[in-house]
């Protein structure tokens, strides 16, 4: 009887050990995926290539430096761009000091407020929100590369004979890598209108961007001059003269300080969707990377 009990205990212990050994590899295997998951994964995808960045900035690369700075900063606030563009349409009768005063009371970023001086530029950004969001994300995450792309395109337009000084703009080559564009008259700013697919001597086509005022010829045209000096006499501190591009430190400058745009940037947003640029979907008219902007262009 004692021998039988001892045998049963021995078999019970052996069976328990076998069960423990059998389950250990299964538990280790189940834990493997969690241990190999990277802890710093951002889901943002690969940075844009130099070619993609050139396509992205092609519609604005030939703007005067301060206007380029305002556009890059404002593009990191695509939701505010949409709001401001709509607001401008509803208040188109406001001009001069009355416009400055009304804009100054809005909750928008200074870069967005500054663009209210240029309704055609604001309108293009508002109508092409997919492109605007992509441009904002590119500047916020690849500022140096974006600024370099602008300079590459300016050099191409200069080499093609399509970028030159005149009564509207002054073009100065400070070095082989830096081309500065300023208003010929500091008090009056003319917005260049050109076809990005022609003006650079290379057929740049920007996905998601369209405008009814694209010029067919290679030459640069200009709209009506904007008297920025007169408008800023109202005392606002977000106007044209407070913005510039520092091509040597490769940043936008606002009031003498490097400016990177929306500090709360999470890939851009408009409506309820988030835009993580990483490619262009011709079916929807949007850029995508992980998610898509909620509106087509």
Coordinates of C-alpha atoms in Angstrom, one line a residue:
X1 CA 0.0 0.0 0.0
X2 CA 2.8 2.4 0.9
X3 CA 4.6 1.5 -2.3
X4 CA 1.5 2.3 -4.3
X5 CA 1.1 5.7 -2.7
X6 CA 4.8 6.6 -3.3
X7 CA 4.4 5.6 -6.9
X8 CA 1.3 7.8 -7.4
X9 CA 3.1 10.8 -5.8
X10 CA 6.1 10.2 -8.1
X11 CA 3.9 10.0 -11.2
X12 CA 2.0 13.2 -10.1
X13 CA 5.3 15.2 -9.7
X14 CA 6.6 14.0 -13.0
X15 CA 3.4 14.9 -14.8
X16 CA 3.4 18.4 -13.2
X17 CA 7.0 19.0 -14.4
X18 CA 6.1 17.9 -17.9
X19 CA 3.2 20.3 -18.0
X20 CA 5.4 23.2 -16.8
X21 CA 8.1 22.4 -19.4
X22 CA 5.4 22.1 -22.1
X23 CA 3.9 25.5 -21.4
X24 CA 7.2 27.5 -21.0
X25 CA 8.1 27.8 -24.8
X26 CA 4.5 28.8 -25.6
X27 CA 4.6 31.7 -23.1
X28 CA 8.0 32.9 -24.4
X29 CA 6.7 32.8 -28.0
X30 CA 3.6 34.8 -27.1
X31 CA 5.7 37.5 -25.5
X32 CA 8.1 37.9 -28.5
X33 CA 6.2 40.4 -30.5
X34 CA 5.9 42.8 -27.6
X35 CA 9.6 42.7 -26.9
X36 CA 10.6 43.4 -30.5
X37 CA 8.2 46.3 -31.0
X38 CA 10.2 49.6 -31.2
X39 CA 9.4 52.0 -28.4
X40 CA 10.1 55.1 -30.4
X41 CA 8.0 54.4 -33.6
X42 CA 6.4 57.6 -34.8
X43 CA 4.4 56.3 -37.8
X44 CA 5.6 59.3 -39.9
X45 CA 7.2 57.4 -42.7
X46 CA 10.3 58.3 -44.7
X47 CA 11.3 62.0 -45.2
X48 CA 10.6 63.5 -48.6
X49 CA 13.3 63.4 -51.2
X50 CA 14.9 66.5 -52.7
X51 CA 12.8 66.0 -55.9
X52 CA 9.5 65.8 -53.9
X53 CA 10.4 68.9 -51.9
X54 CA 11.1 70.8 -55.1
X55 CA 7.7 69.8 -56.4
X56 CA 6.1 70.9 -53.2
X57 CA 7.7 74.4 -53.0
X58 CA 7.6 75.1 -56.8
X59 CA 4.4 77.4 -56.6
X60 CA 6.0 79.7 -54.0
X61 CA 9.8 79.5 -54.6
X62 CA 9.9 82.7 -56.6
X63 CA 8.0 84.8 -54.1
X64 CA 9.9 87.6 -52.3
X65 CA 11.7 86.2 -49.3
X66 CA 9.4 87.6 -46.6
X67 CA 6.3 86.2 -48.4
X68 CA 8.0 82.8 -48.7
X69 CA 8.6 83.0 -44.9
X70 CA 5.0 83.8 -44.2
X71 CA 3.7 81.0 -46.4
X72 CA 5.9 78.4 -44.9
X73 CA 5.0 79.4 -41.4
X74 CA 1.2 79.7 -42.1
X75 CA 1.2 76.3 -43.8
X76 CA 1.8 74.7 -40.5
X77 CA -1.7 76.0 -39.5
X78 CA -3.9 74.6 -42.3
X79 CA -7.0 74.8 -40.1
X80 CA -6.4 78.5 -39.5
X81 CA -5.7 79.1 -43.2
X82 CA -9.1 77.6 -44.0
X83 CA -10.7 79.9 -41.4
X84 CA -8.9 83.0 -42.5
X85 CA -9.5 82.4 -46.2
X86 CA -13.2 82.1 -45.6
X87 CA -13.1 85.2 -43.3
X88 CA -11.4 87.3 -46.0
X89 CA -14.1 86.4 -48.5
X90 CA -16.8 87.5 -46.1
X91 CA -14.9 90.8 -45.2
X92 CA -13.6 91.7 -48.7
X93 CA -14.7 95.3 -48.2
X94 CA -12.2 95.9 -45.4
X95 CA -8.9 97.6 -46.5
X96 CA -6.0 99.4 -45.0
X97 CA -6.1 100.2 -41.3
X98 CA -9.6 98.8 -40.9
X99 CA -8.5 95.4 -42.2
X100 CA -5.4 95.5 -40.0
X101 CA -7.5 96.2 -36.9
X102 CA -10.0 93.5 -37.7
X103 CA -7.4 90.9 -38.4
X104 CA -5.4 91.8 -35.3
X105 CA -8.4 90.8 -33.2
X106 CA -8.5 87.3 -34.7
X107 CA -7.0 84.3 -32.8
X108 CA -4.8 83.2 -35.8
X109 CA -1.0 82.8 -35.8
X110 CA 1.0 85.9 -36.8
X111 CA 2.0 84.1 -40.1
X112 CA -1.7 83.6 -41.0
X113 CA -2.5 87.2 -40.1
X114 CA 0.3 88.4 -42.3
X115 CA -1.0 86.6 -45.3
X116 CA -4.3 88.5 -45.1
X117 CA -2.4 91.3 -46.8
X118 CA -2.2 89.0 -49.8
X119 CA -5.7 87.7 -50.6
X120 CA -4.7 85.8 -53.8
X121 CA -2.0 83.9 -51.9
X122 CA -4.3 83.2 -49.0
X123 CA -6.9 82.1 -51.5
X124 CA -4.6 79.6 -53.2
X125 CA -3.6 78.1 -49.8
X126 CA -7.2 77.8 -48.8
X127 CA -8.3 76.2 -52.0
X128 CA -5.4 73.7 -51.9
X129 CA -5.5 72.5 -48.3
X130 CA -4.0 69.1 -49.0
X131 CA -0.9 70.8 -50.6
X132 CA -0.9 73.4 -47.8
X133 CA -0.8 70.8 -45.1
X134 CA 1.9 68.9 -46.9
X135 CA 4.0 72.0 -47.3
X136 CA 3.5 72.8 -43.6
X137 CA 4.6 69.4 -42.5
X138 CA 7.6 69.5 -44.8
X139 CA 8.8 72.8 -43.4
X140 CA 8.2 71.8 -39.8
X141 CA 10.0 68.4 -40.1
X142 CA 12.6 69.2 -42.8
X143 CA 13.1 73.0 -42.6
X144 CA 16.7 73.0 -43.9
X145 CA 15.8 70.8 -46.9
X146 CA 12.8 72.9 -47.7
X147 CA 14.8 76.1 -47.7
X148 CA 17.5 74.4 -49.9
X149 CA 14.7 73.3 -52.4
X150 CA 13.6 76.9 -52.7
X151 CA 17.2 77.9 -53.6
X152 CA 17.6 75.1 -56.1
X153 CA 14.5 76.3 -57.9
X154 CA 15.5 79.9 -57.9
X155 CA 18.9 78.9 -59.5
X156 CA 17.1 77.0 -62.2
X157 CA 14.7 79.8 -63.0
X158 CA 17.7 82.2 -63.1
X159 CA 19.6 79.9 -65.4
X160 CA 16.6 79.5 -67.7
X161 CA 16.4 83.3 -68.0
X162 CA 13.0 83.6 -66.3
X163 CA 14.1 85.2 -63.0
X164 CA 15.4 88.7 -63.2
X165 CA 15.2 92.1 -61.6
X166 CA 12.6 94.6 -62.8
X167 CA 10.2 97.3 -61.5
X168 CA 8.5 94.8 -59.2
X169 CA 11.3 92.7 -57.7
X170 CA 15.0 92.9 -57.1
X171 CA 17.0 89.6 -57.6
X172 CA 20.4 89.5 -55.9
X173 CA 22.8 86.5 -56.0
X174 CA 24.7 86.7 -52.8
X175 CA 26.6 83.5 -53.4
X176 CA 26.3 80.5 -55.8
X177 CA 23.9 78.9 -53.2
X178 CA 21.9 82.0 -52.2
X179 CA 19.6 84.0 -54.4
X180 CA 17.6 86.7 -52.6
X181 CA 14.3 88.2 -53.9
X182 CA 13.1 91.5 -52.5
X183 CA 10.5 94.0 -53.6
X184 CA 12.0 96.7 -55.8
X185 CA 10.1 99.2 -53.7
X186 CA 10.1 98.1 -50.0
X187 CA 6.7 99.7 -49.5
X188 CA 5.0 97.8 -52.3
X189 CA 5.0 94.1 -52.7
X190 CA 4.1 92.4 -56.0
X191 CA 3.1 88.7 -56.0
X192 CA 4.7 86.8 -58.9
X193 CA 2.4 84.7 -61.0
X194 CA 4.0 81.9 -63.0
X195 CA 3.6 78.4 -64.3
X196 CA 5.8 76.0 -62.2
X197 CA 5.8 73.5 -65.1
X198 CA 7.5 76.0 -67.3
X199 CA 9.4 78.7 -65.4
X200 CA 12.2 76.5 -64.1
X201 CA 13.2 75.0 -67.4
X202 CA 12.0 71.7 -66.0
X203 CA 8.4 70.5 -65.9
X204 CA 7.7 70.7 -62.2
X205 CA 4.1 69.7 -61.4
X206 CA 2.9 70.0 -57.8
X207 CA 0.3 67.4 -57.0
X208 CA -2.7 68.8 -55.2
X209 CA -2.1 72.3 -56.3
X210 CA -4.1 74.3 -58.8
X211 CA -4.9 77.9 -59.5
X212 CA -7.0 79.7 -62.0
X213 CA -4.3 82.4 -62.5
X214 CA -1.5 80.1 -63.7
X215 CA 0.4 81.9 -66.5
X216 CA 0.9 79.9 -69.7
X217 CA 4.2 81.4 -70.8
X218 CA 7.5 81.0 -69.1
X219 CA 7.7 84.7 -68.2
X220 CA 6.7 85.8 -64.7
X221 CA 3.7 88.1 -64.4
X222 CA 2.6 90.2 -61.5
X223 CA -0.7 91.3 -60.0
X224 CA -1.5 94.6 -58.4
X225 CA 1.1 95.8 -55.9
X226 CA 0.2 95.6 -52.2
X227 CA 1.1 98.7 -50.2
X228 CA 2.4 96.9 -47.1
X229 CA 3.9 100.1 -45.5
X230 CA 0.5 101.9 -45.5
X231 CA -1.3 98.9 -44.1
X232 CA 1.1 98.4 -41.3
X233 CA 0.9 102.0 -40.1
X234 CA -1.8 100.7 -37.8
X235 CA 0.8 99.3 -35.4
X236 CA 0.3 95.5 -35.9
X237 CA 3.5 93.5 -35.2
X238 CA 2.8 90.6 -37.6
X239 CA 3.1 92.4 -40.9
X240 CA 5.3 91.9 -43.9
X241 CA 8.4 93.7 -42.5
X242 CA 8.6 91.4 -39.5
X243 CA 9.3 88.3 -41.7
X244 CA 12.3 87.1 -43.6
X245 CA 14.3 84.0 -44.7
X246 CA 17.7 83.3 -43.2
X247 CA 19.2 81.2 -46.0
X248 CA 22.4 80.6 -44.0
X249 CA 20.8 79.1 -41.0
X250 CA 18.0 77.7 -43.3
X251 CA 15.0 78.9 -41.3
X252 CA 12.1 81.3 -41.5
X253 CA 12.7 84.4 -39.3
X254 CA 9.9 86.2 -37.5
X255 CA 10.8 89.3 -35.5
X256 CA 14.5 88.4 -35.7
X257 CA 14.1 84.9 -34.3
X258 CA 14.0 81.5 -36.1
X259 CA 10.4 80.4 -36.6
X260 CA 9.3 76.8 -37.2
X261 CA 5.6 77.2 -37.2
X262 CA 3.0 75.3 -35.2
X263 CA 4.6 74.0 -32.0
X264 CA 1.7 71.5 -31.6
X265 CA 2.3 70.0 -35.0
X266 CA 1.3 66.4 -35.4
X267 CA 1.5 66.0 -39.1
X268 CA -1.0 68.7 -39.9
X269 CA -4.8 68.7 -39.5
X270 CA -7.9 70.0 -41.0
X271 CA -11.4 68.9 -40.0
X272 CA -11.3 65.6 -38.2
X273 CA -8.5 63.9 -40.1
X274 CA -4.7 64.1 -39.9
X275 CA -2.4 64.5 -42.9
X276 CA 0.9 62.7 -42.8
X277 CA 2.4 63.5 -46.2
X278 CA 4.2 60.6 -47.9
X279 CA 2.7 60.5 -51.4
X280 CA -0.1 61.7 -53.6
X281 CA -3.4 59.8 -54.2
X282 CA -4.7 61.0 -57.6
X283 CA -8.1 59.3 -56.8
X284 CA -8.7 61.5 -53.8
X285 CA -6.6 64.6 -54.6
X286 CA -4.8 64.3 -51.3
X287 CA -1.3 63.6 -49.9
X288 CA -1.1 60.6 -47.6
X289 CA 1.3 59.1 -45.0
X290 CA -0.4 56.9 -42.4
X291 CA -3.6 58.9 -42.7
X292 CA -5.1 61.4 -45.1
X293 CA -6.4 64.9 -45.0
X294 CA -10.2 65.1 -44.8
X295 CA -10.7 67.2 -47.9
X296 CA -9.7 66.8 -51.5
X297 CA -8.0 69.8 -53.1

